[in-house]
Short mmCIF file of C-alpha atoms in Angstrom, two decimals:
data_model
loop_
_atom_site.label_atom_id
_atom_site.label_comp_id
_atom_site.label_asym_id
_atom_site.label_seq_id
_atom_site.Cartn_x
_atom_site.Cartn_y
_atom_site.Cartn_z
CA MET A 991 37.45 11.93 -12.95
CA THR A 992 34.48 9.50 -14.15
CA GLY A 993 33.65 8.94 -10.49
CA LYS A 994 33.05 12.81 -10.11
CA VAL A 995 30.84 12.84 -13.34
CA LEU A 996 28.82 9.77 -12.22
CA GLY A 997 28.25 11.66 -8.88
CA ILE A 998 26.89 14.85 -10.56
CA VAL A 999 24.87 12.82 -13.21
CA GLY A 1000 23.52 10.71 -10.21
CA ARG A 1001 22.54 13.72 -8.23
CA VAL A 1002 20.67 15.16 -11.18
CA TYR A 1003 18.88 12.09 -11.82
CA LEU A 1004 17.73 11.84 -8.05
CA ALA A 1005 16.59 15.37 -8.31
CA LEU A 1006 14.58 14.56 -11.49
CA ILE A 1007 12.89 11.66 -9.65
CA LEU A 1008 12.12 13.87 -6.57
CA PHE A 1009 10.55 16.23 -9.12
CA PHE A 1010 8.51 13.63 -10.54
CA LEU A 1011 7.48 12.43 -6.98
CA TYR A 1012 6.34 15.80 -5.49
CA ALA A 1013 5.61 18.15 -8.38
CA PRO A 1014 2.04 16.91 -8.93
CA ILE A 1015 1.41 16.99 -5.13
CA LEU A 1016 2.58 20.53 -5.01
CA VAL A 1017 0.71 21.60 -7.98
CA MET A 1018 -2.55 20.03 -6.27
CA ALA A 1019 -1.81 21.86 -3.16
CA ALA A 1020 -0.88 25.15 -5.03
CA MET A 1021 -4.42 24.78 -6.63
CA SER A 1022 -6.16 24.58 -3.30
CA PHE A 1023 -5.15 28.28 -2.88
CA ASN A 1024 -6.18 29.33 -6.39
CA ALA A 1025 -9.16 31.42 -6.57
CA SER A 1026 -10.56 30.24 -9.77
CA GLU A 1027 -13.12 27.52 -9.59
CA PHE A 1028 -12.09 25.79 -12.89
CA TYR A 1029 -8.30 25.76 -12.12
CA GLN A 1030 -7.79 28.96 -14.38
CA LEU A 1031 -4.44 30.20 -14.46
CA PRO A 1032 -2.81 32.81 -13.76
CA PHE A 1033 -2.73 32.08 -10.06
CA ALA A 1034 -4.50 34.30 -7.62
CA TYR A 1035 -4.46 33.54 -3.98
CA SER A 1036 -7.51 32.65 -2.28
CA GLY A 1037 -8.18 30.84 1.14
CA GLU A 1038 -11.96 30.50 0.18
CA TRP A 1039 -11.78 26.78 -0.44
CA TYR A 1040 -10.52 25.95 2.99
CA GLU A 1041 -13.19 28.33 4.51
CA ARG A 1042 -15.76 26.39 2.44
CA LEU A 1043 -14.47 23.12 3.94
CA TRP A 1044 -15.56 24.27 7.41
CA SER A 1045 -19.11 24.60 6.13
CA ASN A 1046 -19.42 21.33 4.07
CA ARG A 1047 -21.07 19.02 6.35
CA ALA A 1048 -20.45 15.94 4.37
CA ILE A 1049 -16.60 16.44 4.23
CA LEU A 1050 -16.33 17.30 7.81
CA SER A 1051 -18.35 14.29 9.08
CA ALA A 1052 -16.24 12.02 6.61
CA ALA A 1053 -13.14 13.56 7.99
CA TRP A 1054 -14.28 13.02 11.73
CA ARG A 1055 -15.16 9.56 10.91
CA SER A 1056 -11.91 8.83 9.15
CA ILE A 1057 -9.95 10.07 12.18
CA TRP A 1058 -11.68 8.31 15.03
CA ILE A 1059 -11.93 5.19 12.95
CA ALA A 1060 -8.04 5.42 12.52
CA PHE A 1061 -7.44 5.83 16.16
CA VAL A 1062 -9.82 2.80 17.24
CA VAL A 1063 -7.89 0.82 14.57
CA THR A 1064 -4.53 1.90 15.75
CA GLY A 1065 -5.39 0.95 19.33
CA ILE A 1066 -6.73 -2.56 18.72
CA ALA A 1067 -4.16 -3.51 16.02
CA THR A 1068 -1.12 -2.26 17.90
CA ALA A 1069 -2.36 -4.14 21.17
CA LEU A 1070 -3.08 -7.34 19.28
CA GLY A 1071 -0.23 -7.11 17.14
CA THR A 1072 2.40 -6.50 19.84
CA ALA A 1073 0.93 -9.32 21.84
CA ALA A 1074 1.38 -11.67 18.98
CA ALA A 1075 4.95 -10.40 18.12
CA ILE A 1076 5.95 -11.06 21.80
CA ALA A 1077 4.57 -14.55 21.67
CA LEU A 1078 6.13 -15.40 18.46
CA PHE A 1079 9.41 -14.04 19.76
CA ARG A 1080 9.36 -15.67 23.16
CA TYR A 1081 7.91 -19.12 22.96
CA ASP A 1082 8.71 -22.10 20.74
CA PHE A 1083 5.86 -24.22 19.48
CA PRO A 1084 4.97 -26.27 16.51
CA GLY A 1085 3.52 -24.30 13.64
CA LYS A 1086 5.30 -21.22 14.43
CA LYS A 1087 6.70 -20.82 10.99
CA VAL A 1088 3.17 -21.29 9.64
CA LEU A 1089 1.85 -18.43 11.81
CA ARG A 1090 4.59 -16.21 10.56
CA ALA A 1091 3.96 -17.17 6.87
CA LEU A 1092 0.10 -16.32 7.31
CA LEU A 1093 1.00 -12.58 7.73
CA PHE A 1094 2.25 -12.60 3.97
CA PRO A 1095 -1.00 -13.09 2.20
CA PRO A 1096 -2.96 -10.12 3.77
CA ILE A 1097 0.00 -7.94 2.78
CA ALA A 1098 0.38 -9.25 -0.63
CA ILE A 1099 -2.99 -9.94 -1.88
CA PRO A 1100 -4.43 -7.01 -3.66
CA TRP A 1101 -6.95 -4.92 -1.55
CA LEU A 1102 -9.62 -5.24 -4.27
CA ILE A 1103 -9.63 -9.00 -3.68
CA ILE A 1104 -9.81 -8.82 0.19
CA GLY A 1105 -12.28 -5.74 -0.04
CA THR A 1106 -14.78 -7.83 -2.10
CA ALA A 1107 -14.15 -11.01 -0.10
CA MET A 1108 -14.91 -9.04 3.07
CA LEU A 1109 -18.02 -7.56 1.53
CA ILE A 1110 -19.51 -11.00 0.67
CA PHE A 1111 -18.49 -12.56 3.99
CA PHE A 1112 -19.90 -9.88 6.27
CA PHE A 1113 -22.99 -9.52 4.13
CA GLY A 1114 -23.32 -13.40 4.31
CA ILE A 1115 -23.08 -13.37 8.27
CA GLY A 1116 -25.57 -10.67 8.50
CA LEU A 1117 -23.39 -7.87 9.72
CA GLY A 1118 -23.62 -6.09 6.39
CA ARG A 1119 -21.77 -2.79 5.38
CA GLY A 1120 -21.22 0.12 7.82
CA THR A 1121 -18.37 1.72 10.32
CA PRO A 1122 -18.15 -1.49 12.50
CA THR A 1123 -17.40 -3.50 9.52
CA VAL A 1124 -14.93 -0.83 8.07
CA ILE A 1125 -13.11 -1.12 11.43
CA ILE A 1126 -13.00 -4.90 11.47
CA GLY A 1127 -11.54 -4.68 8.07
CA HIS A 1128 -8.91 -1.93 8.66
CA VAL A 1129 -7.65 -3.80 11.81
CA ALA A 1130 -7.05 -7.07 9.86
CA LEU A 1131 -5.16 -5.13 7.20
CA ALA A 1132 -3.13 -3.12 9.84
CA LEU A 1133 -2.28 -6.19 12.11
CA PRO A 1134 0.33 -7.92 9.91
CA TYR A 1135 2.29 -4.64 9.46
CA VAL A 1136 2.30 -4.28 13.23
CA ILE A 1137 3.35 -7.78 13.86
CA VAL A 1138 6.29 -7.53 11.33
CA ILE A 1139 7.49 -4.11 12.56
CA VAL A 1140 7.44 -5.21 16.28
CA SER A 1141 8.96 -8.61 15.47
CA ALA A 1142 11.77 -6.53 13.70
CA ARG A 1143 12.54 -4.52 16.80
CA LEU A 1144 12.34 -7.71 19.00
CA ALA A 1145 14.89 -9.33 16.70
CA THR A 1146 17.41 -6.74 18.40
CA PHE A 1147 16.20 -7.68 21.94
CA ASP A 1148 18.57 -9.82 24.14
CA ALA A 1149 16.32 -12.57 25.26
CA THR A 1150 18.61 -13.23 28.30
CA LEU A 1151 17.35 -10.10 29.65
CA GLU A 1152 13.89 -11.51 30.04
CA GLU A 1153 15.63 -14.78 31.67
CA ALA A 1154 17.55 -12.77 34.01
CA ALA A 1155 14.38 -10.82 35.09
CA ARG A 1156 12.50 -14.16 35.63
CA VAL A 1157 15.42 -15.59 37.54
CA LEU A 1158 15.24 -12.56 39.91
CA GLY A 1159 11.73 -13.40 40.51
CA ALA A 1160 9.73 -11.23 38.07
CA SER A 1161 6.40 -12.75 36.96
CA PRO A 1162 5.91 -13.14 33.13
CA TRP A 1163 3.55 -10.09 33.26
CA GLN A 1164 6.23 -7.97 35.15
CA VAL A 1165 8.96 -9.12 32.62
CA THR A 1166 6.86 -7.88 29.70
CA LYS A 1167 5.89 -4.78 31.43
CA ARG A 1168 9.17 -3.55 32.85
CA VAL A 1169 11.78 -5.25 30.31
CA THR A 1170 10.38 -6.19 27.17
CA VAL A 1171 7.89 -3.46 26.31
CA PRO A 1172 10.26 -0.53 27.35
CA TRP A 1173 12.90 -2.02 24.97
CA ILE A 1174 10.49 -2.58 22.03
CA LEU A 1175 8.58 0.63 22.46
CA PRO A 1176 10.01 2.37 19.36
CA GLY A 1177 8.97 -0.64 17.25
CA ILE A 1178 5.38 -0.39 18.92
CA VAL A 1179 5.06 3.34 18.32
CA ALA A 1180 6.29 2.73 14.68
CA GLY A 1181 3.77 -0.02 14.09
CA GLY A 1182 0.95 1.99 15.49
CA LEU A 1183 1.78 4.98 13.40
CA LEU A 1184 1.80 2.61 10.29
CA ALA A 1185 -1.58 0.99 11.42
CA PHE A 1186 -2.96 4.72 11.57
CA ALA A 1187 -1.73 5.33 8.23
CA VAL A 1188 -3.04 2.04 6.87
CA SER A 1189 -6.49 2.95 8.21
CA PHE A 1190 -6.54 6.81 7.55
CA ASP A 1191 -5.37 6.46 3.88
CA GLN A 1192 -7.38 3.24 3.37
CA PHE A 1193 -9.43 3.65 0.28
CA VAL A 1194 -10.31 0.22 -1.52
CA VAL A 1195 -11.44 -1.72 1.51
CA SER A 1196 -13.45 1.06 2.86
CA TYR A 1197 -15.04 1.62 -0.48
CA PHE A 1198 -16.54 -1.85 -0.55
CA LEU A 1199 -17.42 -1.80 3.37
CA SER A 1200 -18.81 1.45 4.02
CA GLU A 1201 -22.54 2.55 3.80
CA PRO A 1202 -23.08 5.14 1.26
CA GLY A 1203 -24.47 7.53 3.99
CA ASP A 1204 -21.21 7.26 6.15
CA ALA A 1205 -18.34 7.04 3.80
CA THR A 1206 -14.69 7.61 5.06
CA LEU A 1207 -13.01 10.65 3.73
CA PRO A 1208 -10.88 8.81 0.72
CA VAL A 1209 -14.28 7.17 -0.19
CA LEU A 1210 -16.18 10.52 -0.31
CA ILE A 1211 -13.45 12.04 -2.39
CA TYR A 1212 -13.39 9.18 -4.85
CA THR A 1213 -17.25 9.46 -5.48
CA SER A 1214 -16.93 13.51 -5.56
CA ILE A 1215 -14.09 13.11 -8.11
CA ARG A 1216 -16.02 10.93 -10.26
CA LYS A 1217 -18.81 13.44 -10.31
CA GLY A 1218 -16.52 16.32 -11.47
CA PHE A 1219 -14.22 18.12 -8.98
CA THR A 1220 -13.76 21.52 -7.38
CA PRO A 1221 -10.68 23.07 -5.59
CA GLU A 1222 -12.41 22.15 -2.29
CA ILE A 1223 -11.26 18.48 -3.16
CA ASN A 1224 -7.85 20.03 -3.65
CA ALA A 1225 -7.97 21.60 -0.02
CA ILE A 1226 -9.07 18.61 1.74
CA SER A 1227 -6.58 16.53 -0.26
CA THR A 1228 -3.80 18.67 0.69
CA LEU A 1229 -4.74 18.54 4.37
CA ILE A 1230 -4.90 14.62 4.08
CA ILE A 1231 -1.57 14.50 2.50
CA ALA A 1232 -0.07 16.74 5.16
CA VAL A 1233 -1.45 14.51 7.80
CA SER A 1234 -0.31 11.31 6.30
CA MET A 1235 3.07 12.56 5.53
CA SER A 1236 3.69 13.91 9.26
CA VAL A 1237 2.43 10.56 10.45
CA MET A 1238 5.18 8.58 8.34
CA LEU A 1239 7.82 11.00 9.15
CA LEU A 1240 7.07 10.30 12.86
CA ALA A 1241 7.08 6.34 12.05
CA ALA A 1242 10.40 6.86 10.37
CA ARG A 1243 11.75 8.39 13.41
CA TYR A 1244 10.99 5.39 15.48
CA SER A 1245 11.66 2.57 13.23
CA ASN A 1246 14.59 1.78 11.06
CA PHE A 1247 13.11 1.66 7.55
CA GLY A 1248 15.64 4.31 6.75
CA GLY A 1249 18.28 1.62 6.63
CA GLU A 1250 21.11 2.50 8.81
CA ARG A 1251 20.44 3.57 12.28
CA MET B 235 8.13 -30.46 35.80
CA ALA B 236 9.75 -29.50 32.43
CA SER B 237 6.53 -30.61 30.57
CA ALA B 238 4.30 -28.62 32.90
CA ILE B 239 6.41 -25.56 32.12
CA LEU B 240 6.13 -26.29 28.63
CA ARG B 241 2.51 -26.67 28.68
CA ARG B 242 2.14 -23.30 30.59
CA ASP B 243 4.28 -21.46 28.11
CA ARG B 244 2.14 -22.97 25.14
CA LEU B 245 -0.91 -21.72 26.97
CA ARG B 246 0.57 -18.34 27.51
CA ALA B 247 1.59 -18.26 23.77
CA LEU B 248 -1.91 -19.21 22.79
CA THR B 249 -3.46 -16.45 24.76
CA LEU B 250 -1.06 -13.81 23.32
CA LEU B 251 -1.52 -15.03 19.98
CA SER B 252 -5.18 -15.89 19.53
CA PRO B 253 -6.74 -12.52 19.44
CA ALA B 254 -4.67 -11.34 16.50
CA TYR B 255 -4.92 -14.59 14.41
CA LEU B 256 -8.82 -14.88 15.34
CA TRP B 257 -9.12 -11.53 13.84
CA LEU B 258 -7.13 -12.36 10.88
CA THR B 259 -9.13 -15.67 10.35
CA VAL B 260 -12.40 -13.78 10.74
CA ALA B 261 -11.70 -10.83 8.67
CA ILE B 262 -9.27 -12.10 5.89
CA PHE B 263 -9.24 -15.95 5.72
CA LEU B 264 -12.91 -16.80 6.06
CA PRO B 265 -13.82 -14.10 3.61
CA LEU B 266 -11.52 -15.46 1.09
CA SER B 267 -13.09 -18.82 1.48
CA ALA B 268 -16.49 -17.39 1.39
CA MET B 269 -15.51 -15.77 -2.03
CA VAL B 270 -14.69 -19.22 -3.40
CA PHE B 271 -18.08 -20.44 -2.14
CA PHE B 272 -20.00 -17.63 -3.63
CA SER B 273 -18.19 -18.06 -7.09
CA VAL B 274 -19.96 -21.26 -7.49
CA LEU B 275 -23.43 -19.96 -6.86
CA THR B 276 -26.17 -18.79 -9.31
CA ASP B 277 -27.34 -15.95 -7.01
CA VAL B 278 -26.52 -14.53 -3.67
CA PRO B 279 -27.87 -16.79 -0.82
CA PHE B 280 -29.59 -13.90 1.06
CA GLY B 281 -33.16 -13.66 2.20
CA ASP B 282 -35.43 -16.04 0.30
CA ARG B 283 -33.41 -15.82 -2.96
CA GLU B 284 -33.28 -19.05 -4.98
CA TRP B 285 -29.80 -20.34 -5.50
CA HIS B 286 -27.83 -23.52 -6.35
CA LEU B 287 -24.33 -24.52 -7.20
CA THR B 288 -23.14 -23.84 -10.74
CA ALA B 289 -19.76 -23.55 -12.60
CA GLY B 290 -21.67 -21.03 -14.86
CA ASN B 291 -19.43 -18.04 -13.71
CA TYR B 292 -16.20 -19.52 -14.55
CA GLN B 293 -17.72 -20.80 -17.85
CA ALA B 294 -18.75 -17.33 -18.51
CA PHE B 295 -15.01 -16.24 -18.09
CA LEU B 296 -13.92 -18.85 -20.49
CA GLU B 297 -16.50 -18.66 -23.05
CA THR B 298 -17.07 -14.76 -23.00
CA GLY B 299 -13.87 -13.57 -24.44
CA THR B 300 -14.37 -10.10 -22.84
CA TYR B 301 -13.36 -11.14 -19.29
CA ALA B 302 -10.24 -12.82 -20.40
CA ARG B 303 -9.25 -10.04 -22.68
CA LEU B 304 -9.65 -7.52 -19.85
CA LEU B 305 -7.43 -9.80 -17.66
CA TRP B 306 -4.83 -9.90 -20.28
CA LYS B 307 -5.14 -6.07 -20.62
CA SER B 308 -4.56 -5.76 -16.94
CA LEU B 309 -1.52 -8.16 -17.07
CA GLN B 310 -0.10 -6.04 -19.82
CA LEU B 311 -0.60 -2.84 -17.78
CA GLY B 312 1.03 -4.56 -14.93
CA ALA B 313 4.15 -5.54 -17.16
CA THR B 314 4.29 -2.03 -18.50
CA VAL B 315 4.12 -0.31 -15.24
CA THR B 316 6.66 -2.83 -13.61
CA ALA B 317 9.22 -2.54 -16.36
CA LEU B 318 9.14 1.33 -16.26
CA SER B 319 9.21 1.51 -12.49
CA VAL B 320 12.36 -0.79 -12.62
CA LEU B 321 13.98 0.97 -15.43
CA ILE B 322 13.62 4.32 -13.58
CA GLY B 323 13.71 3.09 -10.02
CA PHE B 324 16.81 0.89 -10.20
CA PRO B 325 19.48 3.61 -11.14
CA CYS B 326 17.65 5.82 -8.54
CA ALA B 327 18.24 3.25 -5.89
CA TYR B 328 21.98 2.73 -7.04
CA VAL B 329 22.66 6.55 -6.67
CA LEU B 330 21.15 6.46 -3.21
CA ALA B 331 23.05 3.49 -2.11
CA LYS B 332 26.47 3.75 -3.71
CA VAL B 333 26.90 7.48 -4.95
CA VAL B 334 25.42 9.76 -2.46
CA ARG B 335 27.39 9.63 0.94
CA GLY B 336 26.84 10.78 4.37
CA ARG B 337 23.93 12.28 6.18
CA SER B 338 22.05 13.46 3.13
CA ARG B 339 21.74 9.99 1.88
CA GLU B 340 19.26 9.12 4.82
CA ALA B 341 17.17 12.13 4.27
CA LEU B 342 17.09 11.75 0.57
CA PHE B 343 15.97 8.22 0.76
CA LEU B 344 13.20 9.24 3.24
CA LEU B 345 12.14 11.84 0.78
CA VAL B 346 11.78 9.23 -1.98
CA VAL B 347 9.84 6.62 -0.06
CA LEU B 348 7.60 9.15 1.86
CA PRO B 349 5.08 9.79 -1.02
CA PHE B 350 4.46 6.02 -1.18
CA TRP B 351 3.12 6.02 2.36
CA SER B 352 0.88 8.84 1.81
CA ASN B 353 -2.68 8.66 0.55
CA SER B 354 -2.56 6.90 -2.92
CA LEU B 355 -6.13 8.34 -3.99
CA VAL B 356 -5.07 11.85 -3.31
CA ARG B 357 -1.82 11.21 -5.47
CA ILE B 358 -3.90 9.92 -8.31
CA PHE B 359 -6.13 13.05 -7.99
CA SER B 360 -3.11 15.35 -8.24
CA TRP B 361 -2.32 14.08 -11.56
CA ALA B 362 -5.72 14.51 -12.80
CA ILE B 363 -5.31 18.15 -11.93
CA VAL B 364 -1.77 18.22 -13.63
CA LEU B 365 -2.88 16.35 -16.92
CA ARG B 366 -6.16 17.64 -17.51
CA GLY B 367 -6.68 19.42 -20.88
CA ASN B 368 -5.47 23.17 -20.44
CA GLY B 369 -3.99 22.12 -17.29
CA VAL B 370 -0.58 22.60 -15.69
CA LEU B 371 1.25 20.33 -17.84
CA ASP B 372 -0.34 21.85 -21.12
CA ARG B 373 0.59 25.36 -20.07
CA ALA B 374 3.95 24.48 -18.98
CA VAL B 375 4.90 22.63 -21.97
CA ASN B 376 3.36 25.55 -24.27
CA ALA B 377 5.20 28.28 -22.31
CA VAL B 378 8.48 26.41 -23.16
CA LEU B 379 8.05 25.39 -26.76
CA PRO B 380 7.74 28.17 -29.26
CA TRP B 381 4.87 26.22 -31.37
CA PRO B 382 1.56 25.43 -29.81
CA VAL B 383 0.98 21.78 -28.62
CA LYS B 384 -2.15 20.02 -27.62
CA LEU B 385 -1.19 17.56 -25.00
CA ASN B 386 -4.32 16.53 -23.33
CA LEU B 387 -2.91 13.37 -21.83
CA MET B 388 -5.85 12.97 -19.37
CA TYR B 389 -8.30 10.16 -19.94
CA SER B 390 -5.61 8.09 -21.92
CA GLN B 391 -3.62 5.05 -21.40
CA SER B 392 -0.51 7.24 -20.88
CA ALA B 393 -2.35 8.98 -17.98
CA ILE B 394 -3.02 5.69 -16.37
CA VAL B 395 0.60 4.40 -16.57
CA ILE B 396 2.02 7.78 -15.36
CA GLY B 397 -0.23 7.61 -12.31
CA LEU B 398 0.41 3.97 -11.51
CA VAL B 399 4.39 4.49 -12.00
CA HIS B 400 4.11 7.41 -9.70
CA SER B 401 2.16 5.25 -7.28
CA TYR B 402 4.49 2.38 -7.25
CA LEU B 403 7.95 3.68 -8.12
CA PRO B 404 9.00 4.00 -4.40
CA TYR B 405 8.59 0.28 -3.79
CA VAL B 406 11.19 -0.86 -6.28
CA ILE B 407 13.72 1.95 -5.05
CA LEU B 408 12.91 0.86 -1.63
CA THR B 409 13.62 -2.95 -2.15
CA SER B 410 16.61 -2.27 -4.41
CA TYR B 411 18.14 0.26 -2.19
CA LEU B 412 18.16 -2.28 0.58
CA ALA B 413 19.71 -4.86 -1.67
CA LEU B 414 22.39 -2.69 -2.97
CA GLN B 415 23.20 -1.30 0.46
CA ALA B 416 23.92 -4.80 1.60
CA ILE B 417 26.58 -5.31 -1.17
CA ASP B 418 30.04 -4.67 0.53
CA ASP B 419 31.84 -1.90 -1.15
CA SER B 420 35.29 -3.72 -0.98
CA LEU B 421 33.80 -6.26 -3.25
CA ILE B 422 33.29 -3.67 -5.78
CA GLU B 423 36.78 -2.15 -5.03
CA ALA B 424 38.47 -5.48 -5.40
CA ALA B 425 36.72 -6.10 -8.87
CA ARG B 426 37.83 -2.57 -9.91
CA SER B 427 41.48 -3.08 -8.94
CA LEU B 428 41.30 -6.41 -10.70
CA GLY B 429 40.77 -4.51 -13.80
CA ALA B 430 37.09 -4.89 -14.46
CA LYS B 431 35.31 -2.17 -16.35
CA ARG B 432 32.19 -0.43 -14.85
CA LEU B 433 29.73 -2.23 -17.04
CA THR B 434 31.44 -5.55 -16.27
CA ILE B 435 30.83 -4.75 -12.40
CA LEU B 436 27.43 -3.81 -12.90
CA ARG B 437 26.51 -6.99 -14.97
CA ARG B 438 28.49 -9.53 -13.09
CA LEU B 439 28.60 -8.15 -9.62
CA ILE B 440 26.10 -5.57 -8.64
CA LEU B 441 23.02 -6.93 -10.80
CA PRO B 442 23.24 -10.49 -9.53
CA LEU B 443 23.63 -9.54 -5.97
CA SER B 444 20.81 -6.85 -6.08
CA MET B 445 18.56 -9.28 -8.06
CA PRO B 446 16.45 -10.41 -5.07
CA GLY B 447 15.61 -6.91 -4.00
CA LEU B 448 14.93 -5.90 -7.79
CA VAL B 449 12.53 -8.94 -8.25
CA ALA B 450 10.68 -8.28 -4.86
CA GLY B 451 10.11 -4.76 -5.86
CA ALA B 452 8.87 -5.74 -9.45
CA VAL B 453 6.66 -8.44 -7.72
CA LEU B 454 5.29 -5.95 -5.20
CA ILE B 455 4.48 -3.50 -8.13
CA PHE B 456 3.22 -6.04 -10.58
CA VAL B 457 0.53 -7.73 -8.13
CA PRO B 458 -1.33 -4.57 -7.14
CA VAL B 459 -1.20 -2.88 -10.48
CA VAL B 460 -3.03 -6.07 -12.09
CA GLY B 461 -5.77 -5.52 -9.40
CA SER B 462 -5.85 -1.81 -9.63
CA PHE B 463 -9.30 -0.20 -10.47
CA MET B 464 -9.14 3.21 -8.73
CA GLU B 465 -6.34 4.52 -10.89
CA PRO B 466 -7.79 3.52 -14.42
CA ARG B 467 -11.14 4.87 -13.34
CA LEU B 468 -10.15 8.31 -12.44
CA LEU B 469 -7.25 8.80 -15.04
CA GLY B 470 -8.66 6.59 -17.87
CA GLY B 471 -11.98 7.90 -18.17
CA ARG B 472 -13.83 5.85 -20.76
CA LEU B 473 -10.73 4.12 -21.80
CA GLY B 474 -10.15 2.96 -18.15
CA THR B 475 -11.83 -0.37 -18.21
CA TYR B 476 -9.61 -3.04 -16.73
CA TYR B 477 -9.93 -6.39 -15.08
CA GLY B 478 -10.03 -4.54 -11.68
CA THR B 479 -12.80 -1.98 -12.94
CA LEU B 480 -14.76 -5.16 -14.19
CA ILE B 481 -14.69 -6.61 -10.65
CA GLU B 482 -15.62 -3.45 -9.11
CA ASP B 483 -18.59 -3.05 -11.33
CA GLN B 484 -20.01 -6.44 -10.31
CA PHE B 485 -20.02 -5.25 -6.65
CA VAL B 486 -21.11 -1.73 -6.85
CA ALA B 487 -22.94 -1.30 -10.27
CA VAL B 488 -24.23 -4.58 -11.81
CA PHE B 489 -24.86 -6.33 -8.33
CA ASN B 490 -23.71 -9.74 -9.95
CA TRP B 491 -21.67 -10.89 -6.84
CA PRO B 492 -21.28 -14.52 -7.81
CA LEU B 493 -19.70 -13.49 -11.01
CA GLY B 494 -17.56 -10.80 -9.14
CA ALA B 495 -16.55 -13.34 -6.72
CA ALA B 496 -15.57 -15.79 -9.60
CA LEU B 497 -13.52 -13.02 -11.34
CA SER B 498 -11.80 -12.05 -7.93
CA PHE B 499 -10.94 -15.65 -7.28
CA ILE B 500 -9.29 -16.02 -10.84
CA LEU B 501 -7.34 -12.84 -10.08
CA LEU B 502 -6.38 -14.46 -6.83
CA ALA B 503 -5.11 -17.48 -8.52
CA VAL B 504 -3.07 -15.40 -10.89
CA VAL B 505 -1.55 -13.60 -8.06
CA LEU B 506 -0.85 -16.69 -6.17
CA VAL B 507 0.85 -18.31 -9.04
CA ILE B 508 3.09 -15.12 -9.37
CA LEU B 509 3.98 -14.94 -5.67
CA GLY B 510 4.53 -18.74 -5.67
CA LEU B 511 7.03 -18.44 -8.61
CA ALA B 512 8.88 -15.45 -7.09
CA SER B 513 8.91 -16.94 -3.47
CA PRO B 514 12.42 -18.48 -3.66
CA ILE B 515 13.78 -15.02 -4.65
CA LEU B 516 11.44 -13.20 -2.26
CA ARG B 517 12.73 -15.23 0.62
CA LYS B 518 16.24 -14.40 -0.49
CA ALA B 519 15.40 -10.71 -0.28
CA ARG B 520 14.30 -11.00 3.44
CA LEU B 521 11.72 -8.31 3.42
#
């Protein structure tokens, strides 16, 4: 009996949490379809804010920049991260534990510290602010995630398969291409999607590394919000949330961070 | 022969590893070192600016009470947000791991952690829309209650805390869920059949066994919240001055980079102490 009560109370509690997590996002999305410029209620439908996006050069170019940066970052981080994960899995050498431990600080140290440190360093070596610097920074942020996720997938891989392929005469490159990579492909895809999300949603590090003239989308949104906002920001924010949630849903399909699978 | 293979293997390992680790060195570890160097300069060493070594930036932290006070304020904010997230999140993780069964559990879990992976800036903005005076929350509350209420939570301490809890709650749910799921149900059954009450089971069995996950979640929330600046800025308005916004100002408004570097490094030291203290437990959580 008490078990049943607990079940009901638990489900209600869960529903409340989900309400807390999603209600503001849904309100924000709803307001992007509201005609009033000052978020006045009652609600009156209008697609005006989305139409305006199409003629807003600043937002369009920032969006485009964010997207292509995310793709470049995904490509580089996935390739380098997968290579590193395979080496960490396949070979034994002194210092391996240290290399694994080195992945932790970039994930754990607040982005504010990393972002300001990058700004100082890249200015110091003469590279300065701008899109190349942003890409270098994003790749560094995404790499540890890719290595950790691909490593997790590799942990389920039977290393004797590699040995068998080697004994049968395959070269190390062939082993990697024909045996290892096909097995860990879901991990690589999940790592790549996560890298995309890290870059596409990145605000803090981009904020310190991007030039005012060529801001990424989150940086542009931050500066606009501080000046006072319009439903146009709601519209672009709604689109961003839709993109990043779809990317993460895809990533969840390919990895097992859902726990049991 | 064997050593030749070993050498070749090491060479291959080096080839595969060096691009990733060189990248991390250039973009993370060297910058962190550069920050330490900058923090003991009088001015930025660019162009023909005059600079020399000094401890003045750290002295400023020790002598000017403002900086230390802001750090303390940020630590308090971190503690508040962490405590609230743990109190709200742990029961939620428990329900997900031990009460809900079957296929719906996986979907619900995904729904809970999904916002966490979406854009944090946009989520903070969504709270600005909800909390602003005469906004959605104001109207909803006034529609339910018979007497007029003026809520206006925007630009207040509460707004910052609400936004941050919203941002980081999924962390502690995620880590606690993973820890709770690892507890064998038969252990709980055994305790129950031996006559243990629900509270006893919670206190003596479930809490100790899920503690590593809980602590991991708490640390993962506390550390970024102490370094947060965007959330206090957007939701706190004039009240939103914290240690993070102080650092931000040194880099984007005041342009006192050496002082900013010193303040960042002090924050890094605090963060490293916390991570160091928690590392035995974090290692147990195997995240």
